[in-house]
Short mmCIF file of C-alpha atoms in Angstrom, two decimals:
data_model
loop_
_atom_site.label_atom_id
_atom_site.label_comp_id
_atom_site.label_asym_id
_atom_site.label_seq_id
_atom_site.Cartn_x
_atom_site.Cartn_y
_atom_site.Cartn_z
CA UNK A 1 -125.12 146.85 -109.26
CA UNK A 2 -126.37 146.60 -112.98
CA UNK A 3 -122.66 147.52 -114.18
CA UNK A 4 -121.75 144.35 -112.67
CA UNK A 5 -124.46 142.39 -113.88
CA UNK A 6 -123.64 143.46 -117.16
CA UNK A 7 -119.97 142.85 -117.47
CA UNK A 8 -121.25 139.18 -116.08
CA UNK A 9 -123.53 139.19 -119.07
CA UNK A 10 -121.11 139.99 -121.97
CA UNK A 11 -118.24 137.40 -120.14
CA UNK A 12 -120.50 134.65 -120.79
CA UNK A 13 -121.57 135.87 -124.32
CA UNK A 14 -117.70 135.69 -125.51
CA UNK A 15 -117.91 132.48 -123.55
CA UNK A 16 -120.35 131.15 -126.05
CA UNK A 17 -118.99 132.98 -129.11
CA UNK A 18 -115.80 130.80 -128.17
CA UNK A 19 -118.03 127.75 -127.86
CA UNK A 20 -119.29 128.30 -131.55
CA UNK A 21 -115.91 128.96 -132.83
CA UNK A 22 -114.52 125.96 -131.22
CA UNK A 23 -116.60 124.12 -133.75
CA UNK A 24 -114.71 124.72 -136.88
CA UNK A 25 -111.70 123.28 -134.86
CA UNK A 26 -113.45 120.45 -133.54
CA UNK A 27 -114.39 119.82 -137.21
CA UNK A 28 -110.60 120.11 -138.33
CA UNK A 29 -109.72 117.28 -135.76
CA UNK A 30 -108.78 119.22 -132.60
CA UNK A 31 -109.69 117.69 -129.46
CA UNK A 32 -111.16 119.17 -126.62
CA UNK A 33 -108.08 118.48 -124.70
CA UNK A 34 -105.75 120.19 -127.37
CA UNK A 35 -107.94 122.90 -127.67
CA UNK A 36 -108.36 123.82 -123.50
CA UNK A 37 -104.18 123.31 -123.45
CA UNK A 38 -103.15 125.56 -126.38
CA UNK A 39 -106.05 128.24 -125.16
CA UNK A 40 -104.94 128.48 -121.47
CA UNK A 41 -101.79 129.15 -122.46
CA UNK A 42 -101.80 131.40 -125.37
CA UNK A 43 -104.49 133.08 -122.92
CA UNK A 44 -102.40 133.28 -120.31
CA UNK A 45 -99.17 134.63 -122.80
CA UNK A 46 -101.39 137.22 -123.99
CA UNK A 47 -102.72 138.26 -120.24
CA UNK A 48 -98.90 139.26 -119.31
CA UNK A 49 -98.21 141.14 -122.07
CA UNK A 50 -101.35 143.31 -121.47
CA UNK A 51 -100.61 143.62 -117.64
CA UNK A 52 -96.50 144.01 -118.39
CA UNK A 53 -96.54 145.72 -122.01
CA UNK A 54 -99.27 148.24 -121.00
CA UNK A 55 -97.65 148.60 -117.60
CA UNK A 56 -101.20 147.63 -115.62
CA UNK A 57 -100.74 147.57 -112.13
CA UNK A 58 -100.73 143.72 -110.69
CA UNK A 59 -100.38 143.78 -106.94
CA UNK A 60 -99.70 140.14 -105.80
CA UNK A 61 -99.34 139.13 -102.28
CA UNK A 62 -97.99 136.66 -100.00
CA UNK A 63 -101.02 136.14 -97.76
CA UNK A 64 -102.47 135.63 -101.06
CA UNK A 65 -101.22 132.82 -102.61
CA UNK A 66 -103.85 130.57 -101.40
CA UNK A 67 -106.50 132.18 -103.24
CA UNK A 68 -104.37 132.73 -106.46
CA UNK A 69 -104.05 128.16 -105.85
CA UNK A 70 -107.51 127.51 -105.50
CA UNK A 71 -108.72 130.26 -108.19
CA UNK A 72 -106.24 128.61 -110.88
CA UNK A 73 -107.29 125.10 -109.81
CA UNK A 74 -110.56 125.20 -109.86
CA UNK A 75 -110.80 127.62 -113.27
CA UNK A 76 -109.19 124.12 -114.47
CA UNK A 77 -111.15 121.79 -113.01
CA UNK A 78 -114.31 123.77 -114.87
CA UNK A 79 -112.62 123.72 -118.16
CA UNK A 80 -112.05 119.76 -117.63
CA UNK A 81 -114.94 118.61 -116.78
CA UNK A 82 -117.17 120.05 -118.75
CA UNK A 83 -115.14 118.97 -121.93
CA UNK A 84 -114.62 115.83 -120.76
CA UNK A 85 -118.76 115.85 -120.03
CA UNK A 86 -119.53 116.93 -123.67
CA UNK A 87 -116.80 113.87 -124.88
CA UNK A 88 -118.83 111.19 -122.35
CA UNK A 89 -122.41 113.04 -122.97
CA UNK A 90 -122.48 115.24 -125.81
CA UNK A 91 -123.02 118.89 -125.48
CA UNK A 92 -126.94 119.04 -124.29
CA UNK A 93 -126.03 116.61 -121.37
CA UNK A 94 -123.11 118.73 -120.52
CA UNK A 95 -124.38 121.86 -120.88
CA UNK A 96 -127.45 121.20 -118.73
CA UNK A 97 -125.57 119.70 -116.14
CA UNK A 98 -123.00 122.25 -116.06
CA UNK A 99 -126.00 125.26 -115.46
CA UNK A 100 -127.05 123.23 -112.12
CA UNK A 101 -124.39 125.42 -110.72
CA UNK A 102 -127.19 128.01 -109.52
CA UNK A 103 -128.46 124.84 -107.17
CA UNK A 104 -124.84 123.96 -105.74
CA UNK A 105 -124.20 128.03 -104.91
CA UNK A 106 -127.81 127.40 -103.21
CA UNK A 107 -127.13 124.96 -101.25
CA UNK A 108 -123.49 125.77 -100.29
CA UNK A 109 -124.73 129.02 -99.04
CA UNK A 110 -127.92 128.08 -97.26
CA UNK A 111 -125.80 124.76 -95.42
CA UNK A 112 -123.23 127.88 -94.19
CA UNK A 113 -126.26 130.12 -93.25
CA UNK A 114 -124.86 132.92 -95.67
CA UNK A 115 -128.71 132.58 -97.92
CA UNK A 116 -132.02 132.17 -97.27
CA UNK A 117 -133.66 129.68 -99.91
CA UNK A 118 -136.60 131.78 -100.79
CA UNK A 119 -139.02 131.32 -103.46
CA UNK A 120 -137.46 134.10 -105.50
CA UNK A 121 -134.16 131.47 -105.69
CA UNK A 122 -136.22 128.00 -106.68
CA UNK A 123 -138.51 130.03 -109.24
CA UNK A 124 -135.25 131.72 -110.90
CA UNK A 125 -133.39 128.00 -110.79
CA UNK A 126 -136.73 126.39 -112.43
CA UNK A 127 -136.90 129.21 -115.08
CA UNK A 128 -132.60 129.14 -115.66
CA UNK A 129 -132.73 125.22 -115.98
CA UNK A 130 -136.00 125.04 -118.27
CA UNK A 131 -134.87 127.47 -120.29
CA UNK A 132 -131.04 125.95 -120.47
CA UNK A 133 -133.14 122.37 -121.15
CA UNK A 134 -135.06 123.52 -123.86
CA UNK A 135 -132.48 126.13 -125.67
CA UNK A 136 -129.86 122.99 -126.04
CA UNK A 137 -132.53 120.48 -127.29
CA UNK A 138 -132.59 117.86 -123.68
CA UNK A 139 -136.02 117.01 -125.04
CA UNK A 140 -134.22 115.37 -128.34
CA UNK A 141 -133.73 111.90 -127.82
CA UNK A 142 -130.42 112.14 -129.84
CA UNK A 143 -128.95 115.08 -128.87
CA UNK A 144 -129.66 113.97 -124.63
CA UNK A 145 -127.68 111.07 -124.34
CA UNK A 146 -125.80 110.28 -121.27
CA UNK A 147 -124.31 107.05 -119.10
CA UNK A 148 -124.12 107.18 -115.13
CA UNK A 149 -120.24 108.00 -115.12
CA UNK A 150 -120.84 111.12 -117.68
CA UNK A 151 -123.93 112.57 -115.62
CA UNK A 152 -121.23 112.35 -112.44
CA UNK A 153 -119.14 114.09 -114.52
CA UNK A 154 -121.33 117.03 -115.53
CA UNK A 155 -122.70 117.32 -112.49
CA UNK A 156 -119.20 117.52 -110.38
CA UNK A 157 -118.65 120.22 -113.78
CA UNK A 158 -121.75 122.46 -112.40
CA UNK A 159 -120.44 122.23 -108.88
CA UNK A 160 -116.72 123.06 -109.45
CA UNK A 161 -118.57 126.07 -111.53
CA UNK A 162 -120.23 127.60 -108.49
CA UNK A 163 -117.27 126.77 -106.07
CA UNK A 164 -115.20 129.11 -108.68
CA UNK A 165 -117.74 131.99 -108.88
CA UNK A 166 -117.69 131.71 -104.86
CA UNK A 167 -114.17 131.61 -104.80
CA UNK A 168 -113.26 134.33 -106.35
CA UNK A 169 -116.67 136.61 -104.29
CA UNK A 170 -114.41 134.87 -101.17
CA UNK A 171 -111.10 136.71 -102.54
CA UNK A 172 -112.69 139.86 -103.39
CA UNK A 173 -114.09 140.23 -99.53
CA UNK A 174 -110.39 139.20 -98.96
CA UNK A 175 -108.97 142.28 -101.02
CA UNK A 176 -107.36 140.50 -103.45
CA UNK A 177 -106.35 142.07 -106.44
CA UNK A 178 -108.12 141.31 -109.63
CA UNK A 179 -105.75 141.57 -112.07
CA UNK A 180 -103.14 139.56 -109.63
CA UNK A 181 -106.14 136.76 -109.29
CA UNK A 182 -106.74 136.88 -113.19
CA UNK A 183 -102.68 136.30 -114.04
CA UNK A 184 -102.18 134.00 -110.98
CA UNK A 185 -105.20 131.88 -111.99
CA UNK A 186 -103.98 131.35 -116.02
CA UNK A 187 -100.53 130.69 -114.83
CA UNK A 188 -101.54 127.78 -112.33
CA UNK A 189 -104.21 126.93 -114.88
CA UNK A 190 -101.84 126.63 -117.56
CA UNK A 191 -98.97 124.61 -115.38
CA UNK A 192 -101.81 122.10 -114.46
CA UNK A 193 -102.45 121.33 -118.16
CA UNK A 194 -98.98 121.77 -119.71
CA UNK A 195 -98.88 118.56 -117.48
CA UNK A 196 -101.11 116.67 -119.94
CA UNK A 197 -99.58 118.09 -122.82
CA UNK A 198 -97.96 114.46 -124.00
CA UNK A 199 -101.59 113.23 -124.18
CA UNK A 200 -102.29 115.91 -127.02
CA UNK A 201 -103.56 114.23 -130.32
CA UNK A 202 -102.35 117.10 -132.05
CA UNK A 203 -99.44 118.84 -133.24
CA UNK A 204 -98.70 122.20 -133.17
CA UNK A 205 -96.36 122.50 -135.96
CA UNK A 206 -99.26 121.19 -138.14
CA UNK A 207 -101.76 123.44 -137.42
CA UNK A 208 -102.21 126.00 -140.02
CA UNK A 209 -102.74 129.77 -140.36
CA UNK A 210 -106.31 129.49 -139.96
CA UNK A 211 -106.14 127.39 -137.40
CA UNK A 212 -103.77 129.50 -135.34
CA UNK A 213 -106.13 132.78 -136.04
CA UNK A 214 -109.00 130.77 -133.93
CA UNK A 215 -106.75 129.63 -131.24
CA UNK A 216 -105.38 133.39 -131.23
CA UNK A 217 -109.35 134.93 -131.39
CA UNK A 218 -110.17 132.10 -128.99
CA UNK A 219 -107.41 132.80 -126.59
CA UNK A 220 -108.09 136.12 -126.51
CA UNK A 221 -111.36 137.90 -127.03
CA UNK A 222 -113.14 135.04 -125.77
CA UNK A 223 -110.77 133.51 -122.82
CA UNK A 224 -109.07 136.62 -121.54
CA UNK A 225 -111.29 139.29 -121.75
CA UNK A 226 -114.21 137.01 -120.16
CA UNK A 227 -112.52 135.72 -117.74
CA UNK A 228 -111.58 139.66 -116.68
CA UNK A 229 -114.72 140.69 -117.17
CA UNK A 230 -115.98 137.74 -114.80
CA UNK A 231 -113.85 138.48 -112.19
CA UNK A 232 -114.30 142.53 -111.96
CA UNK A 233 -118.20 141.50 -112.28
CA UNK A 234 -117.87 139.36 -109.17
CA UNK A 235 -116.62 142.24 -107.01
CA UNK A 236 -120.60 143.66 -107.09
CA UNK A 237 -122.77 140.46 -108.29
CA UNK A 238 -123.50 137.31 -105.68
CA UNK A 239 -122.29 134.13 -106.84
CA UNK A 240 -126.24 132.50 -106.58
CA UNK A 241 -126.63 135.73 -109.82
CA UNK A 242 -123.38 135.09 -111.58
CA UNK A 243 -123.96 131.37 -112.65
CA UNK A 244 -127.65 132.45 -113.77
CA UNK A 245 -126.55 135.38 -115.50
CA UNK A 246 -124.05 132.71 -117.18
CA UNK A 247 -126.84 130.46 -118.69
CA UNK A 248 -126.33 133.33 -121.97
CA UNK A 249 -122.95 131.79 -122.76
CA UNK A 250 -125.03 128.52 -124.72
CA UNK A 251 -127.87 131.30 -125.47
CA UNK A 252 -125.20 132.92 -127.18
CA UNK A 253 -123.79 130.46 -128.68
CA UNK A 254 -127.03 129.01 -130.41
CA UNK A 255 -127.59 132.13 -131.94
CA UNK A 256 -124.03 132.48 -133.29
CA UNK A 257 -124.60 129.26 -134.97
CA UNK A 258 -127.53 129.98 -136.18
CA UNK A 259 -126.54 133.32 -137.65
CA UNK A 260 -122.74 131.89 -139.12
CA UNK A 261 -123.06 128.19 -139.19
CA UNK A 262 -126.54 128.06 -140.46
CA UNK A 263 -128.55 126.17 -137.40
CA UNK A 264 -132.01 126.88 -137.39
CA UNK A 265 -133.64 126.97 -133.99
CA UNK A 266 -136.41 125.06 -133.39
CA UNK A 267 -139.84 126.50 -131.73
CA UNK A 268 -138.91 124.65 -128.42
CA UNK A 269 -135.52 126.08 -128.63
CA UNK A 270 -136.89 129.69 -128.80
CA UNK A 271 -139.15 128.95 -126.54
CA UNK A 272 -135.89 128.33 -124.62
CA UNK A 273 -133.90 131.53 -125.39
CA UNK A 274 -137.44 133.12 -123.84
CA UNK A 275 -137.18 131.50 -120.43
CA UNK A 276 -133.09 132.18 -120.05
CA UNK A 277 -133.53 135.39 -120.79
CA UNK A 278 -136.34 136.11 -118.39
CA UNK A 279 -134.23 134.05 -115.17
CA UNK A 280 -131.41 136.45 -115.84
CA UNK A 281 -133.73 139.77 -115.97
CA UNK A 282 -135.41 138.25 -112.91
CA UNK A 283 -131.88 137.07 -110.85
CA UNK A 284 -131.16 140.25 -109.92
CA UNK A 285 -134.01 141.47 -109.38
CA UNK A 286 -134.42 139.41 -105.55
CA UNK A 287 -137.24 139.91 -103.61
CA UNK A 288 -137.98 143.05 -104.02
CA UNK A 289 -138.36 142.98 -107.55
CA UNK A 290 -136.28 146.20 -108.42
CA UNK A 291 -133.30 145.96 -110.35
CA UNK A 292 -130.29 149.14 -108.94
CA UNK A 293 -129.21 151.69 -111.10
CA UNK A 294 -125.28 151.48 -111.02
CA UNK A 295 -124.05 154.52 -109.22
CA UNK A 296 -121.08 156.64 -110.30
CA UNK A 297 -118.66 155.33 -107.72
CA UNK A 298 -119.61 151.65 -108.87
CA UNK A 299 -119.22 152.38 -112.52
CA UNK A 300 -115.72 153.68 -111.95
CA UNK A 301 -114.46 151.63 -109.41
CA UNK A 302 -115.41 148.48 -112.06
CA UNK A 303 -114.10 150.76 -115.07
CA UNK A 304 -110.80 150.90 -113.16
CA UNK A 305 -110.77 147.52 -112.42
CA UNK A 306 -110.61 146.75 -116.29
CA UNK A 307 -108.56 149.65 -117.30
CA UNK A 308 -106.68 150.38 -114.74
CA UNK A 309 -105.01 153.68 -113.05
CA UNK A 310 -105.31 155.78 -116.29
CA UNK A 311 -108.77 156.27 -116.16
CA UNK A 312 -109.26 159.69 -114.30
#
């Protein structure tokens, strides 16, 4: 289990080092719209050519398709609305509303009988959302601002959040294929926003080399890789774990800001980075308190899963 609790882990790390670099093209007059459009899909470019160019097998599937729709759409819908929180709210707002997914997975699962709510789940979702409260500042009158229709709009972003981890658990049980899942999903993903494409504020043929080598490290080492890494993750690790675990993608990207943009953290926000850390030692843990060794077979069925048939 821990080799799926770790890919989970270093998918939302990229996820933050792409928040942090999505500064610098914030700063050069990007919006958040332009941004999620030209990163889906260049992502979703680069995802064939490593399934087609390195000849990865993709095994897609008729009785499939509606997983491959509702995977895509709602891997959209999280994008959206969490951008379009941090554009009504700011980022703290956003952020903390968008790590309330642990509490939608909770109650999703406990109205369909499939979890228990146990004290092991409220003290984890008390630690998570402290920590996530604390790490992005919510106690700063000027970074937590918010109005009634933003708040909607970052809490439907922490609900679509856990519907997606849970969606994609649903299609593993289902035998759907990763890699197939991780294509199909960019490519509806991508479809749905090359619709908005008109609204873009920027345009392409002015962006320059710089910008283009974000987009490109964006696109790629921090959209395609994670979003892999998520899925293969999810074949082993619970939704309820995976959206705790992902509370290290604004851990992540505090530090990265700290360490390249300068950003000091305050004693409250490390404070923070203590309690986020400690919910996602103590998600997997459950209620016995032990945390599984992978085994063999689970290490190389996920290794597979990333690399494919030529691991031996």
């Amino acid at each position: 289990m821990l080799a799926g609790y770790l890919y989970i882990a270093s998918a939302a790390i990229l996820f933050g080092i792409a928040g942090a670099a999505s500064k610098y093209l914030f700063i050069h007059h990007m919006g958040p719209l332009d941004l999620t459009i030209l990163r889906n899909v260049v992502a979703c470019l680069i995802f064939v050519l490593i399934i087609y160019g390195l000849k990865f097998k993709a095994t897609f599937r008729k009785n499939d398709i509606v997983h491959y729709l509702v995977v895509g759409i709602l891997m959209t819908a999280v994008n959206y609305t969490f951008f379009l929180a941090i554009a009504l709210n700011g980022v703290a707002v956003a952020l903390i509303l968008q790590y309330t997914a642990p509490v939608f997975v909770t109650l999703v699962e406990v109205s369909l009988g499939l979890a228990v709510l146990t004290r092991h789940r409220i003290t984890t979702i008390v630690v998570a959302l402290g920590g996530c409260f604390l790490l992005v500042r919510g106690y700063d009158s000027e970074s937590f601002r918010g109005n009634l229709t933003g708040v909607a709009v970052g809490v439907l972003s922490g609900l679509v959040f856990g519907l997606y981890n849970m969606a994609v658990n649903v299609s593993h049980k289902r035998g759907v294929d990763d890699r197939a899942l991780v294509l199909s999903s960019f490519v509806v993903s991508s479809a749905i926003l090359l619709a908005f494409a008109p609204s873009m504020t920027v345009s392409i043929s002015d962006l320059g080399l710089d910008s283009w080598m974000f987009i490109l490290f964006i696109s790629a080492l921090a959209t395609v890789l994670p979003y892999w890494l998520f899925v293969i993750g999810l074949k082993v690790v619970p939704p309820f774990q995976a959206t705790v675990i992902s509370i290290l993608d604004p851990l992540a990207a505090a530090i990265v800001a700290a360490l390249l943009l300068g950003e000091r953290l305050e004693l409250l926000q490390i404070a923070g980075v203590v309690l986020v850390l400690g919910s996602v030692v103590f998600a997997p843990m459950g209620e016995s308190g032990k945390l599984g060794l992978p085994s063999r077979r689970e290490v190389r069925l996920l290794l597979r899963s990333l690399f494919g048939a030529r691991l031996h």
